Coordinates of C-alpha atoms in Angstrom, one line a residue:
M1 CA 85.9 145.0 107.2
R2 CA 83.9 147.7 105.5
A3 CA 81.3 147.6 108.3
M4 CA 83.8 150.0 110.0
V5 CA 82.9 152.7 107.5
M6 CA 82.5 156.0 109.3
P7 CA 82.6 159.7 108.4
M8 CA 86.2 161.0 108.3
A9 CA 88.3 163.7 106.7
V10 CA 89.2 163.0 103.2
L11 CA 92.9 162.3 102.7
L12 CA 94.0 165.0 100.3
I13 CA 97.3 163.8 98.9
A14 CA 97.3 165.1 95.3
G15 CA 100.8 165.2 93.8
C16 CA 102.2 162.7 96.3
A17 CA 102.0 159.6 94.0
P18 CA 105.5 158.1 93.4
R19 CA 106.5 158.1 89.8
D20 CA 108.3 154.7 89.6
A21 CA 109.9 153.5 86.4
A22 CA 109.3 149.9 85.3
C23 CA 111.8 147.4 86.6
L24 CA 110.8 144.8 83.9
A25 CA 110.1 145.0 80.2
P26 CA 106.7 143.7 79.1
E27 CA 106.8 140.1 78.1
A28 CA 104.4 138.2 75.8
S29 CA 104.7 134.7 74.3
A30 CA 102.7 131.8 73.1
R31 CA 102.5 130.8 76.8
G32 CA 100.6 133.9 77.7
E33 CA 101.9 137.2 78.9
G34 CA 104.5 136.9 81.6
M35 CA 103.7 133.3 82.7
R36 CA 106.2 130.7 84.1
W37 CA 105.8 127.0 84.3
V38 CA 105.9 125.1 87.6
P39 CA 106.5 121.4 87.0
A40 CA 104.3 118.6 88.4
G41 CA 105.8 116.8 91.4
R42 CA 105.7 116.0 95.0
Y43 CA 106.5 118.9 97.2
L44 CA 107.2 119.5 100.9
L45 CA 105.2 122.5 102.2
G46 CA 104.7 124.1 105.5
G47 CA 107.3 123.6 108.2
P48 CA 108.0 124.4 111.9
A49 CA 105.3 126.8 113.0
L50 CA 106.7 130.3 113.5
R51 CA 103.2 131.7 113.9
G52 CA 100.2 129.9 115.4
E53 CA 98.4 129.4 112.1
E54 CA 101.4 127.7 110.4
G55 CA 102.6 124.1 110.2
P56 CA 102.9 121.2 110.2
E57 CA 105.1 120.1 107.3
R58 CA 103.1 118.2 104.7
L59 CA 103.8 116.4 101.5
V60 CA 101.6 117.3 98.5
A61 CA 101.4 116.1 94.9
L62 CA 100.5 118.7 92.3
P63 CA 100.1 118.7 88.5
G64 CA 102.1 121.3 86.6
F65 CA 100.7 124.8 86.1
W66 CA 101.5 128.3 84.7
I67 CA 101.7 131.2 87.1
G68 CA 102.2 134.9 86.5
R69 CA 105.8 136.0 86.8
T70 CA 104.6 139.1 88.6
E71 CA 101.6 140.4 90.5
V72 CA 98.9 141.9 88.2
T73 CA 99.7 145.6 87.7
N74 CA 97.6 148.7 87.5
A75 CA 98.1 148.7 83.7
Q76 CA 96.9 145.1 83.3
F77 CA 93.9 145.7 85.5
A78 CA 93.0 148.9 83.6
R79 CA 92.9 146.9 80.4
F80 CA 90.5 144.4 82.0
V81 CA 88.2 147.3 83.2
A82 CA 88.3 149.0 79.8
A83 CA 87.2 145.7 78.1
T84 CA 84.5 144.8 80.6
G85 CA 83.3 147.9 82.5
Y86 CA 83.9 146.0 85.7
R87 CA 83.5 147.9 89.0
T88 CA 85.4 146.6 92.0
L89 CA 84.0 146.0 95.5
A90 CA 85.6 149.2 96.7
E91 CA 83.8 151.2 94.0
R92 CA 80.4 149.9 95.1
A93 CA 78.5 150.8 98.2
P94 CA 78.4 147.9 100.7
D95 CA 75.3 145.8 100.8
P96 CA 73.2 147.0 103.8
R97 CA 72.1 143.4 104.4
A98 CA 75.7 142.5 105.3
Y99 CA 75.9 145.3 107.8
P100 CA 72.7 145.3 109.9
G101 CA 72.4 148.3 112.1
V102 CA 74.8 150.5 110.2
P103 CA 73.1 153.6 108.9
A104 CA 72.9 153.7 105.1
A105 CA 74.7 157.1 105.0
R106 CA 77.8 155.4 106.4
L107 CA 77.8 152.6 103.8
L108 CA 80.0 154.3 101.3
P109 CA 82.3 152.9 98.6
S110 CA 85.6 152.7 100.5
S111 CA 88.6 150.6 101.3
L112 CA 91.3 150.0 103.9
V113 CA 94.4 152.3 103.6
F114 CA 97.6 152.3 105.5
V115 CA 98.2 155.9 106.8
G116 CA 101.1 155.4 109.2
L117 CA 101.5 156.7 112.7
G118 CA 98.7 158.9 113.9
E119 CA 95.7 159.2 116.2
G120 CA 93.6 156.1 115.8
G121 CA 96.3 153.8 114.5
P122 CA 98.0 153.1 111.2
W123 CA 94.9 152.0 109.3
R124 CA 91.8 153.9 108.1
I125 CA 88.7 152.9 106.2
V126 CA 88.8 155.7 103.6
P127 CA 85.7 156.6 101.5
G128 CA 86.7 156.9 97.9
A129 CA 89.8 154.7 98.1
D130 CA 89.9 152.2 95.3
W131 CA 92.3 150.8 92.8
R132 CA 92.3 154.0 90.8
H133 CA 92.7 156.2 93.9
P134 CA 95.0 154.1 96.2
E135 CA 95.1 156.6 99.1
G136 CA 91.6 158.0 98.5
P137 CA 90.3 161.1 96.8
G138 CA 93.1 163.3 95.5
S139 CA 95.4 160.4 94.7
S140 CA 95.6 158.7 91.3
L141 CA 97.5 156.2 89.2
A142 CA 99.8 158.8 87.6
G143 CA 103.3 157.2 87.5
R144 CA 102.0 153.9 88.9
A145 CA 101.2 151.8 85.8
N146 CA 103.8 149.2 86.8
L147 CA 102.9 149.0 90.5
P148 CA 100.8 146.0 91.6
V149 CA 97.1 146.8 91.6
V150 CA 95.6 147.1 95.1
H151 CA 92.2 147.6 96.8
I152 CA 91.2 144.4 95.0
G153 CA 88.8 142.0 96.8
H154 CA 88.8 138.3 96.3
E155 CA 85.7 138.6 94.1
D156 CA 87.5 141.2 92.0
A157 CA 90.6 139.1 91.6
R158 CA 88.6 136.1 90.5
A159 CA 86.7 138.2 87.9
Y160 CA 90.0 139.3 86.4
A161 CA 91.4 135.8 86.4
R162 CA 88.3 134.5 84.6
W163 CA 88.6 137.2 82.0
A164 CA 92.3 136.4 81.5
G165 CA 91.5 132.7 81.0
G166 CA 92.9 131.6 84.4
D167 CA 92.2 131.3 88.1
L168 CA 93.7 132.3 91.4
P169 CA 96.2 129.8 92.7
S170 CA 95.4 127.5 95.6
E171 CA 97.4 127.9 98.7
D172 CA 99.5 124.8 97.8
E173 CA 100.1 126.0 94.2
W174 CA 101.1 129.4 95.5
E175 CA 103.5 128.0 98.1
V176 CA 105.1 125.6 95.6
A177 CA 105.6 128.5 93.2
A178 CA 107.0 130.7 95.9
R179 CA 109.6 128.2 97.0
G180 CA 111.0 128.1 93.4
G181 CA 112.2 124.5 93.6
L182 CA 113.7 124.8 97.1
S183 CA 112.7 122.6 100.0
R184 CA 112.8 123.2 103.7
Q185 CA 114.1 126.8 103.3
R186 CA 112.7 129.7 105.3
Y187 CA 112.4 132.2 102.4
S188 CA 111.6 132.0 98.7
W189 CA 115.3 132.7 98.0
G190 CA 116.8 130.3 100.5
G191 CA 117.9 130.6 104.1
A192 CA 119.8 134.0 104.1
P193 CA 118.2 137.0 105.7
P194 CA 116.2 139.4 103.4
G195 CA 118.9 142.1 103.4
G196 CA 118.3 145.8 103.0
E197 CA 120.2 146.6 106.2
G198 CA 123.9 146.7 107.1
G199 CA 124.9 147.0 103.4
A200 CA 123.3 143.7 102.4
A201 CA 121.5 143.7 99.0
P202 CA 117.8 143.7 99.6
R203 CA 115.8 140.6 98.3
A204 CA 112.3 142.0 98.7
N205 CA 110.3 145.1 99.4
L206 CA 109.7 144.8 103.2
W207 CA 109.7 147.0 106.3
Q208 CA 113.1 147.6 107.7
G209 CA 112.8 148.8 111.3
A210 CA 110.1 148.7 114.0
F211 CA 106.6 148.8 112.5
P212 CA 104.8 151.2 112.3
I213 CA 107.3 153.7 113.7
E214 CA 109.9 153.8 111.0
D215 CA 110.7 152.1 107.7
K216 CA 114.4 152.8 107.1
G217 CA 113.9 152.1 103.4
G218 CA 117.0 150.0 102.9
D219 CA 115.3 148.2 100.1
G220 CA 114.8 151.5 98.2
Y221 CA 111.0 151.8 98.9
R222 CA 110.3 153.5 102.2
A223 CA 106.8 152.6 103.4
R224 CA 105.5 152.2 99.9
L225 CA 104.9 149.8 97.0
A226 CA 107.6 149.0 94.5
P227 CA 107.0 148.4 90.8
V228 CA 106.7 144.7 90.1
G229 CA 110.0 142.8 89.4
C230 CA 112.5 145.1 91.1
F231 CA 114.1 142.3 93.1
A232 CA 115.8 139.1 91.9
P233 CA 113.4 136.3 90.9
N234 CA 113.2 132.9 92.6
G235 CA 114.2 129.6 91.1
Y236 CA 111.1 129.5 88.8
G237 CA 111.7 133.1 87.5
L238 CA 108.9 134.5 89.7
Y239 CA 109.2 138.0 91.2
D240 CA 108.0 139.4 94.5
M241 CA 106.8 136.1 96.0
A242 CA 107.9 137.8 99.3
G243 CA 106.7 141.3 100.3
N244 CA 105.4 144.1 98.2
V245 CA 101.7 143.0 98.4
W246 CA 99.9 140.1 99.9
E247 CA 98.4 137.9 97.2
W248 CA 95.0 136.3 97.1
T249 CA 94.5 132.5 96.8
R250 CA 91.4 130.5 96.0
S251 CA 91.7 128.6 99.3
P252 CA 89.2 129.3 102.0
V253 CA 90.4 130.2 105.5
P254 CA 90.5 127.0 107.5
P255 CA 88.1 126.9 110.4
A256 CA 90.9 126.5 112.9
M257 CA 92.3 129.9 112.0
R258 CA 89.1 131.7 111.1
G259 CA 88.6 133.4 114.5
G260 CA 86.5 136.5 113.7
A261 CA 87.0 136.1 110.0
D262 CA 83.9 135.7 107.8
R263 CA 83.0 132.3 106.4
G264 CA 83.6 133.7 103.0
A265 CA 87.2 134.7 103.7
H266 CA 90.1 133.4 101.7
L267 CA 93.8 133.0 102.4
I268 CA 96.4 135.5 101.4
K269 CA 100.1 134.7 101.1
G270 CA 103.5 136.3 100.7
G271 CA 103.3 139.3 103.1
S272 CA 103.7 142.9 102.0
Y273 CA 105.9 146.0 102.1
L274 CA 104.5 146.5 105.6
C275 CA 105.9 143.2 106.9
A276 CA 108.5 143.7 109.6
D277 CA 110.0 141.0 111.8
N278 CA 108.7 142.6 114.9
Y279 CA 105.1 142.8 113.6
C280 CA 104.3 140.4 110.8
Y281 CA 107.1 138.2 109.6
R282 CA 104.8 136.5 107.2
Y283 CA 106.8 137.1 104.0
R284 CA 107.9 133.4 104.2
P285 CA 106.3 130.8 101.9
A286 CA 104.9 128.8 104.8
A287 CA 103.1 131.8 106.3
R288 CA 99.5 132.5 105.7
S289 CA 96.8 135.0 106.8
A290 CA 93.1 135.6 106.4
G291 CA 92.1 138.1 103.8
P292 CA 89.1 140.4 104.2
A293 CA 85.9 138.8 103.0
D294 CA 84.2 142.0 101.8
G295 CA 86.9 143.9 100.0
G296 CA 90.6 144.6 99.7
A297 CA 93.3 147.0 101.1
S298 CA 96.2 149.1 100.1
H299 CA 98.6 146.2 100.6
I300 CA 96.7 143.3 98.9
G301 CA 97.0 142.3 95.3
F302 CA 97.1 139.0 93.3
R303 CA 98.6 137.0 90.4
I304 CA 96.9 134.4 88.3
V305 CA 97.5 130.8 87.3
R306 CA 96.6 128.7 84.2
R307 CA 96.4 125.0 84.5
S308 CA 96.8 123.9 80.9
R309 CA 99.7 121.6 80.0
P310 CA 102.7 123.3 78.3
Q311 CA 103.2 123.1 74.6
V312 CA 106.3 121.1 73.9
P313 CA 108.2 122.3 70.8
V314 CA 108.3 119.8 68.0
S315 CA 111.7 119.3 66.3
S316 CA 111.9 119.5 62.5
G317 CA 112.8 115.8 62.4
E318 CA 109.8 114.8 64.5
R319 CA 107.5 117.0 62.3
R320 CA 108.7 115.2 59.2
R321 CA 108.0 111.9 60.8
L322 CA 104.5 113.0 61.8
V323 CA 103.8 114.2 58.3
A324 CA 105.1 111.0 56.8
R325 CA 102.7 109.0 59.0
A326 CA 99.6 111.1 58.0
P327 CA 97.1 109.4 55.8

């Protein structure tokens, strides 16, 4: 994706960062910060194909696992960077060997940014755009601590997950978690429409209207990210498994849907705030898309999993019996 890097006017948007309050209080426990347990079981995934890369329905068996109740936020990612000094793909100049024929002067640290309607389409490769500067130079994280971190490549998400003692979810793990215990339902909350229009309560941060012409903002976030956890959780207590940002998985893009995608590309799931029914409609658990192999974008984030078994509390009576048996 970053092979498209080209000279362009810098987007000067200082002062335009939304100052969104947190929708959730921080949570920490012995299980790890903000994790939820998904039980082992046999699960029906997939379903009738509403897009060419989807389906068929399949039965999978999975062990239990922990998964983040929200997407990783800017505040969480900042702690990782402070502890490790990590620099994301967007903060590094692209490797010239990956872009033969592209002049070195054009291989700048950059990332893909949604800029809305305008000449050249709604997307731009913006030099200087990265997780700290989501729209490019002049933008910042002021007021955005609780928004999901974006401009994170698959490599970056894996680095964070390892530091946090976890991993990225597989596609199957992600879809099982997104369904929240439901089976054969179109959405992570069931079969009802996502709301946000006609007075119906919104269930996710999506695009209401014709993309990219107008987002009517019925969900409260017009053409922009929401802080994590602003909409009702699914049956497993997980927030934003539909919309807000696409989420990385550890699963490679299958050859059948690879098309022009690089061999190193991985699947992303969940859709984003840019998903409209006329354009994307991939905020359903069964939907999938190929993430960029060489970076991130302003609508891609992630959450992590841990695959250790849960600690079952021991009752006082059982503790006495264990002590009595000890040599």
